Short mmCIF file of C-alpha atoms in Angstrom, two decimals:
data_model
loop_
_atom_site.label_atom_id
_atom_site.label_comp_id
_atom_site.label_asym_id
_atom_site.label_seq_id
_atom_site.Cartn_x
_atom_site.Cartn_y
_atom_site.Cartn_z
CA UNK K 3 0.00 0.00 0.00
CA UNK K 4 3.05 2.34 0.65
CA UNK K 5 5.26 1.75 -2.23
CA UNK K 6 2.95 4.79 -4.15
CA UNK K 7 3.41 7.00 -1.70
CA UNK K 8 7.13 6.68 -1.48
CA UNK K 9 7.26 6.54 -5.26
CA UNK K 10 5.41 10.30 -5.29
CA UNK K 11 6.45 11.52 -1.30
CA UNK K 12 10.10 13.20 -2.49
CA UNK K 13 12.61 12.90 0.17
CA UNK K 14 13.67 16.35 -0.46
CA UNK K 15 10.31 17.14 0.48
CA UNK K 16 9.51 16.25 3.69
CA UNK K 17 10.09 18.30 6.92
CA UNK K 18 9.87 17.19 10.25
CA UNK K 19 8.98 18.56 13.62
CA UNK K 20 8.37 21.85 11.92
CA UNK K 21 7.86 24.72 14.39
CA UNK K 22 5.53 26.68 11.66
CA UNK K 23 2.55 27.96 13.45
CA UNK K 24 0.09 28.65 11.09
CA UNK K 25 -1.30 26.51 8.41
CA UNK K 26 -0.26 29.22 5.95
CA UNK K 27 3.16 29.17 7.13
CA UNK K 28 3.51 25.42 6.87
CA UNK K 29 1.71 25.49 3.30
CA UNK K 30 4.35 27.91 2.18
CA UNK K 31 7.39 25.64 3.85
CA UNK K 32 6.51 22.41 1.92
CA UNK K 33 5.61 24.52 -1.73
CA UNK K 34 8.69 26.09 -1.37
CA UNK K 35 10.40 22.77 -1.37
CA UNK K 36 8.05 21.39 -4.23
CA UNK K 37 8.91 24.43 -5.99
CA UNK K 38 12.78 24.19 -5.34
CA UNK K 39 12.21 21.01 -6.79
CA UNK K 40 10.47 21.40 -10.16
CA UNK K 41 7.09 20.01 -8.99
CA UNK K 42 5.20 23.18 -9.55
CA UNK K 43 4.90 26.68 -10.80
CA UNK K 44 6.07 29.51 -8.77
CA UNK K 45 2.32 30.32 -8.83
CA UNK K 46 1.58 27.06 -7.06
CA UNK K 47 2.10 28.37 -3.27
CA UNK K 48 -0.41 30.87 -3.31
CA UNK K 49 -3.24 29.42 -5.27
CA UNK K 50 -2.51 26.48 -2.62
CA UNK K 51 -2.94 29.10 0.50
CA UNK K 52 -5.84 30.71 -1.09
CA UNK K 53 -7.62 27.67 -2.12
CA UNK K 54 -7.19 26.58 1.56
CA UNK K 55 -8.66 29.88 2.60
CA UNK K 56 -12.64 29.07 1.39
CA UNK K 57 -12.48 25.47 0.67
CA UNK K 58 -10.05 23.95 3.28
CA UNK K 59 -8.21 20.47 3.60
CA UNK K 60 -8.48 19.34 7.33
CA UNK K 61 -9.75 15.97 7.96
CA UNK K 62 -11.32 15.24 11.14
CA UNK K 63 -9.57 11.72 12.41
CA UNK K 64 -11.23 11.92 16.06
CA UNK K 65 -7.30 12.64 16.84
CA UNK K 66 -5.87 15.40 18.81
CA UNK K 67 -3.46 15.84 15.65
CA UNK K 68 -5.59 15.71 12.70
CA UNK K 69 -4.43 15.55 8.72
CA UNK K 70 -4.31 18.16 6.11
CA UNK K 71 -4.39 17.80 2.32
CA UNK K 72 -3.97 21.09 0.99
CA UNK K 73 -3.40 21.20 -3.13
CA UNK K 74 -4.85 23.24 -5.86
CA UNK K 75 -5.85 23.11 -9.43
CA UNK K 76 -3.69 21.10 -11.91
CA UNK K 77 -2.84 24.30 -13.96
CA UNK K 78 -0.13 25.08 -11.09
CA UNK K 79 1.54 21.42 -11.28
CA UNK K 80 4.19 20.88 -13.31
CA UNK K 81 4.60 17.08 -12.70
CA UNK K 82 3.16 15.11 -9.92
CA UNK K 83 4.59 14.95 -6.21
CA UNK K 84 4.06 15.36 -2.61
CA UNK K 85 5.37 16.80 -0.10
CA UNK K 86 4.88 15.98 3.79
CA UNK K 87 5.49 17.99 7.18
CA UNK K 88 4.80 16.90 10.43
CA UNK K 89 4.48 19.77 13.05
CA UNK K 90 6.01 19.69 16.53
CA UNK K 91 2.49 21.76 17.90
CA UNK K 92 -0.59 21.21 15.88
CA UNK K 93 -1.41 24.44 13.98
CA UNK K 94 -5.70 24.99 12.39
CA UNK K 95 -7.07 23.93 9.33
CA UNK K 96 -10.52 24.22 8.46
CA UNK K 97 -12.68 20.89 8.05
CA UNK K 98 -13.22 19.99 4.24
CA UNK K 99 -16.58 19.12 4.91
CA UNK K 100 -17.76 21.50 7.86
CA UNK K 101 -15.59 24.66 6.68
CA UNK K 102 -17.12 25.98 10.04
CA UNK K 103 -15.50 23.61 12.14
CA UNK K 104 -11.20 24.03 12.63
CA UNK K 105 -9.25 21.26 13.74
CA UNK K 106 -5.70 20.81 15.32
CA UNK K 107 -3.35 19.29 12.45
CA UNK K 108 -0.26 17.42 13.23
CA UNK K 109 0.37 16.15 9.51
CA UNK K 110 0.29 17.90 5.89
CA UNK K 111 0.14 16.12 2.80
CA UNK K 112 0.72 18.98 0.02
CA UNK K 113 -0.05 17.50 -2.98
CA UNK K 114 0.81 18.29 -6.53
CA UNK K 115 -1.78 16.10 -9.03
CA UNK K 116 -2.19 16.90 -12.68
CA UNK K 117 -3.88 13.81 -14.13
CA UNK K 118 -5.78 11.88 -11.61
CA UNK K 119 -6.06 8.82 -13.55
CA UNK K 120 -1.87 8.37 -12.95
CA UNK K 121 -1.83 9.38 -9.50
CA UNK K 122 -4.63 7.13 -8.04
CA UNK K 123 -2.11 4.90 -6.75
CA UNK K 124 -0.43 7.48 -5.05
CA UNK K 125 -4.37 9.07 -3.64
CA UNK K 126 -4.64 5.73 -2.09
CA UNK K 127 -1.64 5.12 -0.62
CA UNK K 128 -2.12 8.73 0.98
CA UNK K 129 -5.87 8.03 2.04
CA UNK K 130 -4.46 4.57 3.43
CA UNK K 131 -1.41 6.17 5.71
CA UNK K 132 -4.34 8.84 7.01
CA UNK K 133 -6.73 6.05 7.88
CA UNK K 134 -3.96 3.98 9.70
CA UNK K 135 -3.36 5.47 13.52
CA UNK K 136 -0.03 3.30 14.02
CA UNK K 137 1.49 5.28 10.74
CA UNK K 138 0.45 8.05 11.97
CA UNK K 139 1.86 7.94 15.45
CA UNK K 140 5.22 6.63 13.84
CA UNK K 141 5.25 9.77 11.65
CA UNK K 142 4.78 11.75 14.50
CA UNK K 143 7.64 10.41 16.12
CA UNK K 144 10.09 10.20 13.12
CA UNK K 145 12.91 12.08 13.22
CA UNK K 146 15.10 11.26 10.26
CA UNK K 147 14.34 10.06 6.18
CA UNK K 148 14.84 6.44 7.68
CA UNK K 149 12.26 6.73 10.28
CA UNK K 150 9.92 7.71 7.61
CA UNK K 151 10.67 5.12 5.39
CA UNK K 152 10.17 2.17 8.18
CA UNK K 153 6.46 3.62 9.22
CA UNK K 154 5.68 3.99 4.89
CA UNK K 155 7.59 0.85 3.86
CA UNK U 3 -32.99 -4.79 -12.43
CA UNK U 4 -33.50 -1.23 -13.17
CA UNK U 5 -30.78 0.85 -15.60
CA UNK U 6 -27.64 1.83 -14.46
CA UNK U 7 -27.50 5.12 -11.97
CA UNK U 8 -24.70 7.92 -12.58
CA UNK U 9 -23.09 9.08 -9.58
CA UNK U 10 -21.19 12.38 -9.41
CA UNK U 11 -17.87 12.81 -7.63
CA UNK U 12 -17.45 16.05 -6.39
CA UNK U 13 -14.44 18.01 -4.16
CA UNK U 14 -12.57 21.23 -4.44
CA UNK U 15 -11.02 20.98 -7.46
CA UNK U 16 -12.28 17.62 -8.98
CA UNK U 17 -9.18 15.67 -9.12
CA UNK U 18 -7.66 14.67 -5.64
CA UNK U 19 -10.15 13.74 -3.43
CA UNK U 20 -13.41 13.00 -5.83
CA UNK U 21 -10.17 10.60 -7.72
CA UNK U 22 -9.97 8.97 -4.05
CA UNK U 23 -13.64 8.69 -3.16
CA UNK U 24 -14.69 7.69 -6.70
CA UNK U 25 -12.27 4.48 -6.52
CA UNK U 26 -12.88 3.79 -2.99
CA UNK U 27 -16.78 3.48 -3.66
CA UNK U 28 -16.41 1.84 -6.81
CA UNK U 29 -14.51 -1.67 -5.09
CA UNK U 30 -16.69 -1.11 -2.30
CA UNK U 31 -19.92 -1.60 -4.21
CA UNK U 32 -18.33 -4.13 -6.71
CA UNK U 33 -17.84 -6.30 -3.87
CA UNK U 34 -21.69 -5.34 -3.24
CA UNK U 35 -22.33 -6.58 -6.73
CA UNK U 36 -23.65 -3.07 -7.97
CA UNK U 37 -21.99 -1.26 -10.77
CA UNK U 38 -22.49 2.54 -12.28
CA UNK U 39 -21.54 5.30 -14.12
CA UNK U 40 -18.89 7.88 -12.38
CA UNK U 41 -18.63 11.19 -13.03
CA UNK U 42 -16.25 13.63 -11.18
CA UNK U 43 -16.52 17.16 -10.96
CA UNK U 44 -15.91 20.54 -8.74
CA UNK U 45 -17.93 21.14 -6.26
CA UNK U 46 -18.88 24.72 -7.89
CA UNK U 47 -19.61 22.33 -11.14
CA UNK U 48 -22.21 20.48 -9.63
CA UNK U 49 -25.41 23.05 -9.89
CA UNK U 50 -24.97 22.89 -13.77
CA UNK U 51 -24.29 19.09 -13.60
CA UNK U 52 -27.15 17.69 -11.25
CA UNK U 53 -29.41 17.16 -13.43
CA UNK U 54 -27.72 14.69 -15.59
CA UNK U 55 -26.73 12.30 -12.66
CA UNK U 56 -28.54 10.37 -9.98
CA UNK U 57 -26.86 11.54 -7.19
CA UNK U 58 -23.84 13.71 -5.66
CA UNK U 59 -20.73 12.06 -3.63
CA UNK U 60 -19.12 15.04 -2.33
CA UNK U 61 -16.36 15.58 0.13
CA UNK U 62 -17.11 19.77 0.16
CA UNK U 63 -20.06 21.60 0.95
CA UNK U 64 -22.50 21.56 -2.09
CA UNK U 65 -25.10 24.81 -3.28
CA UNK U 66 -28.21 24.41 -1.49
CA UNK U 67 -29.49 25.21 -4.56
CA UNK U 68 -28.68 21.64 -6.06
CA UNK U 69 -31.93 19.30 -5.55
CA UNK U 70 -30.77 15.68 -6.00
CA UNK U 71 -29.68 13.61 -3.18
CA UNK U 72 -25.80 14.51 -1.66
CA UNK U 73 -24.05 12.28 0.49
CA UNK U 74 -21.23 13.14 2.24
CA UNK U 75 -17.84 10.92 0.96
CA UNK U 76 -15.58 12.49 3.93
CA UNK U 77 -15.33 8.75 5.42
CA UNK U 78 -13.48 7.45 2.51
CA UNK U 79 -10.68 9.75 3.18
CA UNK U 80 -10.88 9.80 6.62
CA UNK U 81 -11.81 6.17 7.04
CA UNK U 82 -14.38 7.19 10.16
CA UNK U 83 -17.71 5.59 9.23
CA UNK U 84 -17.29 4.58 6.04
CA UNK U 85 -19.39 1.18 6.16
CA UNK U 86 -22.61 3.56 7.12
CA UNK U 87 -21.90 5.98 4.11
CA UNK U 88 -21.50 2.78 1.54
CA UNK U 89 -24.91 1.41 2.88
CA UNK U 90 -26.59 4.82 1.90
CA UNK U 91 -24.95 4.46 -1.28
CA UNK U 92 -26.26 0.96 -1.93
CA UNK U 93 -29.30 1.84 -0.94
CA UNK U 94 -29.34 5.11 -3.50
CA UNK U 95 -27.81 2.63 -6.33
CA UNK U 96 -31.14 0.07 -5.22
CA UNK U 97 -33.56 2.29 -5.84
#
């Protein structure tokens, strides 16, 4: 189930323990690497924080560090990717379903998708690391690129 | 049995999570025995594409506006009820 997300999730692109404190700031961290990287355009990171603004990315895992999946239209992506950060204090994202609602997020999956019938491995792989508590605790806890890759495979 | 219903996928911007949902439901309700049509979409698509489908999947808020039946697909992402959303599925795909 992991081997897509690994196969999308660059190494260069994942940031752990990050002290960012907003979901904006934390947004702006991981596009900047995606960008660095030749994922996406430099218009990427703010159609991402805007997007985010009126139809947000939290999902609510009954956790008291919930998931974010912030991305944005496929006009901004150059070629696929994703990019994680885990956050040392939870910072607010709105719920996708109940915009209303906010909810403390300890993980963000940025992702960069331009053709979703390619990357529906790698959306299931995602989904499948979100809906699994014990990856998500061993994210949590990982430190270093090798911790990562035992909890993802 | 009756012809085959079209279900419409819908999320922010009609690739990630609708892609997600859309597959998620789709083994689910083979395994059900129950096949149909997908269509995905954005959610600020869906008021000009309701009428052409039987019913809405949609992980965002949809217009008020839009008259035929939404469910909400946030369990298939987050995992959290998901076997009570499929069984309102089945029972739209059923009808």
């Amino acid at each position: 189930m992991s081997d897509g997300l690994m196969q999308l999730l660059d190494p260069d692109a994942i940031v752990l323990g990050s002290d960012a404190s907003t979901n904006e700031e934390i947004i702006r961290i991981l596009a900047g690497r995606l960008e660095k990287l030749g994922y996406v355009k430099s218009t990427y990171a703010d159609a991402v924080v805007r997007r985010e603004n009126t139809i947000p990315t939290g999902l609510p895992l009954e956790r008291a560090d919930n998931v974010a999946v912030p991305h944005t239209d496929p006009e901004h992506v150059l070629k696929p990717g994703i990019a994680m950060g885990t956050l040392k204090q939870p910072v607010t994202f709105a719920n996708m379903e109940d915009p209303d609602e906010k909810l403390p997020v300890g993980f963000v999956f940025l992702l960069a998708i331009n053709d979703k019938d390619k990357q529906i491995e790698a959306l299931q792989s995602v989904m499948a690391t979100i809906q699994n508590p014990e990856a998500l605790d061993g994210l949590r806890t990982a430190r270093t690129l090798d911790d990562v890759r035992a909890v993802l495979g | 049995m009756s012809r085959q219903k079209t279900i419409l996928f819908a999320c922010g911007t009609g690739v990630a999570t609708s892609t997600a949902v859309n597959v998620a439901v789709t083994e689910a309700m083979k395994k059900r025995g129950l096949t149909f049509n997908a269509q995905q979409a954005k959610a600020t698509e869906v008021p000009g594409l309701a009428d052409s489908v039987d019913f809405i999947v949609a992980t965002t808020p949809i217009s008020a506006s839009v008259t035929k039946p939404v469910i909400k697909g946030l369990a298939f992402l987050t995992g959290i009820g998901k076997d009570k959303v499929l069984d309102e599925i089945e029972a739209q795909l059923r009808k």
